[in-house]
PDB file of C-alpha atoms in Angstrom:
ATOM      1  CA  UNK G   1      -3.094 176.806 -22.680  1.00  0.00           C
ATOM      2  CA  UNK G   2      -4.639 173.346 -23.637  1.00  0.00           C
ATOM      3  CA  UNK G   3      -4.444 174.264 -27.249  1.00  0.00           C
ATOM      4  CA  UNK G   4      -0.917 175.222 -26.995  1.00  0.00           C
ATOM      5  CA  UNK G   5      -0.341 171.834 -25.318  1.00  0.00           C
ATOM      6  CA  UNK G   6      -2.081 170.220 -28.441  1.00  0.00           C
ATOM      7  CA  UNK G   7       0.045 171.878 -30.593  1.00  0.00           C
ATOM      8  CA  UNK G   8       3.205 171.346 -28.915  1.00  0.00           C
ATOM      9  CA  UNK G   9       2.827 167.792 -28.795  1.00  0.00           C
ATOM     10  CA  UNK G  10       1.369 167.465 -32.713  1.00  0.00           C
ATOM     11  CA  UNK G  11       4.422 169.634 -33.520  1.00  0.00           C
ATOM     12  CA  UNK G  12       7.071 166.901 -31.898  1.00  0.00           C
ATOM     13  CA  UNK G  13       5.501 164.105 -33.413  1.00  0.00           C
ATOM     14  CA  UNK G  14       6.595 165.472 -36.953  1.00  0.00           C
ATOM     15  CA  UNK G  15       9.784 163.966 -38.086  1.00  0.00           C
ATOM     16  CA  UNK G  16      12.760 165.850 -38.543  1.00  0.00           C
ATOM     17  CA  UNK G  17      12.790 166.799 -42.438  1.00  0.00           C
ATOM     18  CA  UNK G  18       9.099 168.213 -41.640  1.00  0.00           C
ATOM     19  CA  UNK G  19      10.443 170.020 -38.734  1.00  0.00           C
ATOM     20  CA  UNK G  20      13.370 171.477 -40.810  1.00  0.00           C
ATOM     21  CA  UNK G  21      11.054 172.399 -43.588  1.00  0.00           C
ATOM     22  CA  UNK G  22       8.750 174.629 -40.836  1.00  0.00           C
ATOM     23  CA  UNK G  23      11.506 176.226 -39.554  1.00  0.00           C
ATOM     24  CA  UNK G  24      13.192 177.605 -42.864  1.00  0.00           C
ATOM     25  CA  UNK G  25       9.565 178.394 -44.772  1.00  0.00           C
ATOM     26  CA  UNK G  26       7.601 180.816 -43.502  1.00  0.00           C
ATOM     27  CA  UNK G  27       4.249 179.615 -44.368  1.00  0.00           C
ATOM     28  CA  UNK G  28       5.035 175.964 -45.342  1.00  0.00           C
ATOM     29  CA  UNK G  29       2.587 174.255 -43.239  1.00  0.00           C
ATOM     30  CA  UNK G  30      -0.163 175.292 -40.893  1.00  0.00           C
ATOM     31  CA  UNK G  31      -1.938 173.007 -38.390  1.00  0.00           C
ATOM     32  CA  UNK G  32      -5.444 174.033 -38.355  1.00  0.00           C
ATOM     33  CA  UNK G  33      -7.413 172.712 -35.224  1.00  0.00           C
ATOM     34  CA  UNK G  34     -11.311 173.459 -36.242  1.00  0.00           C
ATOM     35  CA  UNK G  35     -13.834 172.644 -33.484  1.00  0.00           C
ATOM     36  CA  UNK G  36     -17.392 173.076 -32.728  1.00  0.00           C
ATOM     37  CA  UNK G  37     -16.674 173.282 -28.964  1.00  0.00           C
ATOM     38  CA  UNK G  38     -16.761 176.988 -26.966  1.00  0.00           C
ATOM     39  CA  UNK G  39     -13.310 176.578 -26.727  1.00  0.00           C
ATOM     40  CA  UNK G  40     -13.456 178.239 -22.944  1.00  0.00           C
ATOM     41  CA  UNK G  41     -15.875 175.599 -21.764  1.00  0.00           C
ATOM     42  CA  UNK G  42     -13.228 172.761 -21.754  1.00  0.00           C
ATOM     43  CA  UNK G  43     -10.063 174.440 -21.519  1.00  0.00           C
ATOM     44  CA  UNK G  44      -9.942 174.937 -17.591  1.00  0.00           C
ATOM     45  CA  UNK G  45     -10.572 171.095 -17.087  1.00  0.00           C
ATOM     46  CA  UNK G  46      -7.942 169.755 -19.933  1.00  0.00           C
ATOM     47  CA  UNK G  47      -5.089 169.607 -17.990  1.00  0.00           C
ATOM     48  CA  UNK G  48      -6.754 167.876 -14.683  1.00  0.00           C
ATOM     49  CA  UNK G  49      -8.310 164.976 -17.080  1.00  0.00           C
ATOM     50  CA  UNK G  50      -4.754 164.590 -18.527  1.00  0.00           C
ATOM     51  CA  UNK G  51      -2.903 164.522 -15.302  1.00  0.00           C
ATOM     52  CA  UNK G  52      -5.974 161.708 -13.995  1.00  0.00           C
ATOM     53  CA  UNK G  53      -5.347 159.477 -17.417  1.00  0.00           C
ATOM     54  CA  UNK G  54      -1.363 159.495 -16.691  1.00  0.00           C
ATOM     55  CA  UNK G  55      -1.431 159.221 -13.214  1.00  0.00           C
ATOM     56  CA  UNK G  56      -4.466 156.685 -12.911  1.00  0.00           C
ATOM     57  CA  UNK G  57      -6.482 158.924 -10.663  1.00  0.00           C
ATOM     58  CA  UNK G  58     -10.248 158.824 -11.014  1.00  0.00           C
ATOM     59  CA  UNK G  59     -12.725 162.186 -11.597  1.00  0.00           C
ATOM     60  CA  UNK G  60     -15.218 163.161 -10.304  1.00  0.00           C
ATOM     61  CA  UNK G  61     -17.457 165.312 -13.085  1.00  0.00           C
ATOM     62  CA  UNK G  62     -20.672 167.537 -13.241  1.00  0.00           C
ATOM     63  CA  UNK G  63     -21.367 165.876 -17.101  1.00  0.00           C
ATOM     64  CA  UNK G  64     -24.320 167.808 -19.133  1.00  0.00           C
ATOM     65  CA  UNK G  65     -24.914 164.597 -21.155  1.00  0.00           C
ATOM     66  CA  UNK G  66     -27.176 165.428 -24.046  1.00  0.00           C
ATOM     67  CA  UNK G  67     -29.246 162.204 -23.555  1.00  0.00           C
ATOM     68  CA  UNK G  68     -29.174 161.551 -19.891  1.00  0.00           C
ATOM     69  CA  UNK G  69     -29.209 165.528 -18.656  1.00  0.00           C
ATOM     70  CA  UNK G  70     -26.652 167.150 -16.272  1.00  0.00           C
ATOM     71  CA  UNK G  71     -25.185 164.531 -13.783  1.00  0.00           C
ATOM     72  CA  UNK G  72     -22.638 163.668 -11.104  1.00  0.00           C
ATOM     73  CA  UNK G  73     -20.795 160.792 -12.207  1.00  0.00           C
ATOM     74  CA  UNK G  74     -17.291 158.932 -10.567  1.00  0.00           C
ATOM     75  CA  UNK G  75     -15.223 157.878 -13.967  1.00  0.00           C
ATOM     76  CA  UNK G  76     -11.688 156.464 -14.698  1.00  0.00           C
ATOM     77  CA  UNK G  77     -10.001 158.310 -17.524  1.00  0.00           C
ATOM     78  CA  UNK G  78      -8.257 156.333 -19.629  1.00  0.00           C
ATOM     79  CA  UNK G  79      -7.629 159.002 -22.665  1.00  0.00           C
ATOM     80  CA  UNK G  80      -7.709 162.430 -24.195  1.00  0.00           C
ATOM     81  CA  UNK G  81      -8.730 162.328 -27.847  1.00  0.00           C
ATOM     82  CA  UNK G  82      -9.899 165.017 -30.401  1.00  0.00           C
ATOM     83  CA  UNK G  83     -12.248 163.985 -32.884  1.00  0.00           C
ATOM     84  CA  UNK G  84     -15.593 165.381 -34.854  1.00  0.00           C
ATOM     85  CA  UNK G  85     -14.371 168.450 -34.266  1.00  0.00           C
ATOM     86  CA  UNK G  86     -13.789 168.206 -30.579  1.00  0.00           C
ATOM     87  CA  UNK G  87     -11.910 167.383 -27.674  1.00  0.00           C
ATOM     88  CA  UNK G  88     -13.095 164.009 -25.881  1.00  0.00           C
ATOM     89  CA  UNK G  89     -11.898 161.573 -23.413  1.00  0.00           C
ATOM     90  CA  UNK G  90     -12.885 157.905 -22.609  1.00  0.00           C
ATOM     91  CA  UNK G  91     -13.413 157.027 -19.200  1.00  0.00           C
ATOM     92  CA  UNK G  92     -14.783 153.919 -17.126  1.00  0.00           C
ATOM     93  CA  UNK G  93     -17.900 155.358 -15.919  1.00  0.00           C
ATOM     94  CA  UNK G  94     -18.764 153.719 -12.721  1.00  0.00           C
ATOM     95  CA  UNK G  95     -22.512 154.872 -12.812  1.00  0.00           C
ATOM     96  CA  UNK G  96     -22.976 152.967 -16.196  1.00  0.00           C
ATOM     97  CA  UNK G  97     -20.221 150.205 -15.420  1.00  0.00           C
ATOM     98  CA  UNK G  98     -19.006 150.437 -18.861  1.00  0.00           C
ATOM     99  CA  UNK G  99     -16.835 152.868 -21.188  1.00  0.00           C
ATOM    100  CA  UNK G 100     -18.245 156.217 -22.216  1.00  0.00           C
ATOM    101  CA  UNK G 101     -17.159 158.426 -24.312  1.00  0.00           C
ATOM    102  CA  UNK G 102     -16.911 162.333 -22.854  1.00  0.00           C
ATOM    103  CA  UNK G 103     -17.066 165.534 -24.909  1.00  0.00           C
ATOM    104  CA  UNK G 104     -14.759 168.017 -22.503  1.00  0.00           C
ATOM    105  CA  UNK G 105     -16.725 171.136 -23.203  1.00  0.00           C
ATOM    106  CA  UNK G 106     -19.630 169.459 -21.557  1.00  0.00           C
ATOM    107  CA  UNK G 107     -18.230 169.374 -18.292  1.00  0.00           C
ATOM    108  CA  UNK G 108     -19.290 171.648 -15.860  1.00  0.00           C
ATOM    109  CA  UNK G 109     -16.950 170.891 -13.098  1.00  0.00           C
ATOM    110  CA  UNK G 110     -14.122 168.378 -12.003  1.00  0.00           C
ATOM    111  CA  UNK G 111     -12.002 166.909  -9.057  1.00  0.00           C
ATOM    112  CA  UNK G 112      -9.487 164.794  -9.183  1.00  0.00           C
ATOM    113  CA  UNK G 113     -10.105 162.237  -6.674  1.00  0.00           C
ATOM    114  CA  UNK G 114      -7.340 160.539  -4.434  1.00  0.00           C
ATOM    115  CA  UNK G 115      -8.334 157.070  -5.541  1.00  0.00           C
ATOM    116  CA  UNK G 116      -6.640 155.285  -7.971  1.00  0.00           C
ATOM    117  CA  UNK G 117      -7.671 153.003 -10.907  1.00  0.00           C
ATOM    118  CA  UNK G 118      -5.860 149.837 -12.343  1.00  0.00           C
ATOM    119  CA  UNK G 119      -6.489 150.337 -15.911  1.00  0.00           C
ATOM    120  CA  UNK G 120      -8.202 147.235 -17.985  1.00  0.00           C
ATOM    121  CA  UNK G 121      -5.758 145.728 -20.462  1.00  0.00           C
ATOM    122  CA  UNK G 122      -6.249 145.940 -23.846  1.00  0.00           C
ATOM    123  CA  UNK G 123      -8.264 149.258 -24.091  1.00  0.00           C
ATOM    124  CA  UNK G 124      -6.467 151.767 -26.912  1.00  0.00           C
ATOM    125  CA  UNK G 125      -7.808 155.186 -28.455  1.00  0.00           C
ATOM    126  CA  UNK G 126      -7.235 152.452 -31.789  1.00  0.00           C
ATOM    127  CA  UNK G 127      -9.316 149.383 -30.028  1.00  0.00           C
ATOM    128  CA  UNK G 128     -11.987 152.004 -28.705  1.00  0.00           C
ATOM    129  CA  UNK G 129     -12.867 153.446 -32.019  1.00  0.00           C
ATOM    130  CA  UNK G 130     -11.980 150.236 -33.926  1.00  0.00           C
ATOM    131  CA  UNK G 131     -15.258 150.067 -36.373  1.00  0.00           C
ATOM    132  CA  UNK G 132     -17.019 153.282 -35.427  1.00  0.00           C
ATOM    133  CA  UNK G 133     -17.808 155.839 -37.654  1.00  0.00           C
ATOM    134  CA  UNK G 134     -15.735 158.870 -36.003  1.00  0.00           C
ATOM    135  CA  UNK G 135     -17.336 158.798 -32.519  1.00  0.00           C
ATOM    136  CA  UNK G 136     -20.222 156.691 -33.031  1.00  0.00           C
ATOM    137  CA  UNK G 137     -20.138 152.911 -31.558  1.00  0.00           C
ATOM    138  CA  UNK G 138     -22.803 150.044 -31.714  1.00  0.00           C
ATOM    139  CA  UNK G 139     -23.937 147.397 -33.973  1.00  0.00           C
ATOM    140  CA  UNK G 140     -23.091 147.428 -37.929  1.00  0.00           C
ATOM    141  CA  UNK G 141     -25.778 149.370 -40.014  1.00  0.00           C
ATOM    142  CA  UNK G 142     -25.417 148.575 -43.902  1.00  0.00           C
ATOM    143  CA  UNK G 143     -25.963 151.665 -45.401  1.00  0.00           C
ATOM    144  CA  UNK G 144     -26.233 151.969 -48.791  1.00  0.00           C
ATOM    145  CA  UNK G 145     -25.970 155.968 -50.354  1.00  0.00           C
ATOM    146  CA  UNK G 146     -25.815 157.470 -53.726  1.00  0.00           C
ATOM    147  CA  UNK G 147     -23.504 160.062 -55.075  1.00  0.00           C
ATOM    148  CA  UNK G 148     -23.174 162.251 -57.928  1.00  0.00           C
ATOM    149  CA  UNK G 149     -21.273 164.756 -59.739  1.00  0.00           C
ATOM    150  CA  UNK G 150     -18.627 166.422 -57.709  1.00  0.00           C
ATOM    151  CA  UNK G 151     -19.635 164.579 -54.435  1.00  0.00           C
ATOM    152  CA  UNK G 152     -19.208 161.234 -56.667  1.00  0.00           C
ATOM    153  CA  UNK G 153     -15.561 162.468 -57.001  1.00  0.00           C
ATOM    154  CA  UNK G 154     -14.692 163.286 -53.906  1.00  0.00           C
ATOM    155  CA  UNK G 155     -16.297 159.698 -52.243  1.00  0.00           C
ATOM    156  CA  UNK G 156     -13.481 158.375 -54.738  1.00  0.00           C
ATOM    157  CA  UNK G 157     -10.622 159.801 -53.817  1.00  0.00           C
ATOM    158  CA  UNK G 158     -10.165 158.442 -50.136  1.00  0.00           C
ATOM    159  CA  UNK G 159     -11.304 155.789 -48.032  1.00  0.00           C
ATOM    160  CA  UNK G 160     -13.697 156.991 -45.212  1.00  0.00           C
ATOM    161  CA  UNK G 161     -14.430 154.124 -43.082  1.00  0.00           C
ATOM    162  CA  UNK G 162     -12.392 150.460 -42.811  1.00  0.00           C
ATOM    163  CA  UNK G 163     -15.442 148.443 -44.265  1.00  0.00           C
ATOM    164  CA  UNK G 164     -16.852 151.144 -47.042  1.00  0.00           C
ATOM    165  CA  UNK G 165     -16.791 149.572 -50.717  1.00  0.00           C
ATOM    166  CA  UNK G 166     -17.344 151.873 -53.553  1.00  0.00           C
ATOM    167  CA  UNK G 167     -19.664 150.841 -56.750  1.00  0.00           C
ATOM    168  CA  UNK G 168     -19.057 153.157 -59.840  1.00  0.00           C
ATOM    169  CA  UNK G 169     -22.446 153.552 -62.388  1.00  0.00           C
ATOM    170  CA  UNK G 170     -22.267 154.066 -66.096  1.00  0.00           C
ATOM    171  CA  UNK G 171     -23.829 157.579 -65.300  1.00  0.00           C
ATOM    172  CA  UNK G 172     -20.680 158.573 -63.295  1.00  0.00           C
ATOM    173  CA  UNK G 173     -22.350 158.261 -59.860  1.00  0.00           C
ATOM    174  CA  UNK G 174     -21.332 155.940 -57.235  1.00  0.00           C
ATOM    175  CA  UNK G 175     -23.108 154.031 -54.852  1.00  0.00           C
TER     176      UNK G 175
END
């Protein structure tokens, strides 16, 4: 049911020429969702943690965080987001008194509490991840890699992070 959700909304962002095209060509375009989650685990919980971001409603989670263990914790949701492969939302987490990042098929269980949440300004899926490498956050690392044949290729043909700068070699690698 989540999924379908997904889908549904990905589907009415497309504008209408797109839409047309879909709808007279069989196989014209195909929206291919891959994830690494169980996609069971988080499915039962999606549609609580999206009614809590809309209607400002805090959750209360069993979270099996893979550095802290599995934990109660009182959170604010603020957005649903798929990403790396997965289905995350950001939340306020009370326990840490600063944003977290939560993978949904971690969850265990979840109530929606009765207590509401005034959102912080300012705080976008687009601010959140603003810098980070997909979902990774924290101070720059220069990082300097080398590629070659087919991999050099690829590197060139598409920017993968804002602040990435590409060095060609005479050899036809790339740094």
């Amino acid at each position: 049911e989540a999924v379908r959700r997904v889908r549904a909304k990905i589907e009415a962002g497309l504008n209408d020429s797109v839409k047309d095209k879909r709808r007279t060509s069989v196989d014209a375009m195909a929206v291919d969702i891959a994830s690494t989650e169980d996609p069971r685990a988080g499915e039962k919980f999606f549609g609580d943690i999206e009614r809590a971001c809309t209607e400002y409603k805090s959750l209360e989670i069993e979270y099996d965080s893979v550095s802290s263990g599995l934990g109660v914790r009182l959170v604010d949701p603020y957005f649903l987001v798929f990403r790396a492969s997965a289905f995350y939302f950001v939340a306020w987490c009370h326990r840490r008194k600063d944003f977290r990042t939560f993978r949904v098929d971690r969850i265990r269980e979840v109530r929606v509490s009765d207590q509401r949440f005034t959102r912080r300004k300012g705080v976008s899926v687009k601010s959140y991840f603003e810098g980070s490498w997909q979902l990774y956050t924290g101070e720059p690392i220069e990082v300097k890699v080398r590629f070659t044949g087919q991999a050099a290729r690829v590197v060139t043909l598409g920017k993968h992070h804002p602040t990435e700068w590409i060095e060609r070699q005479k050899d036809g690698s790339v740094h």
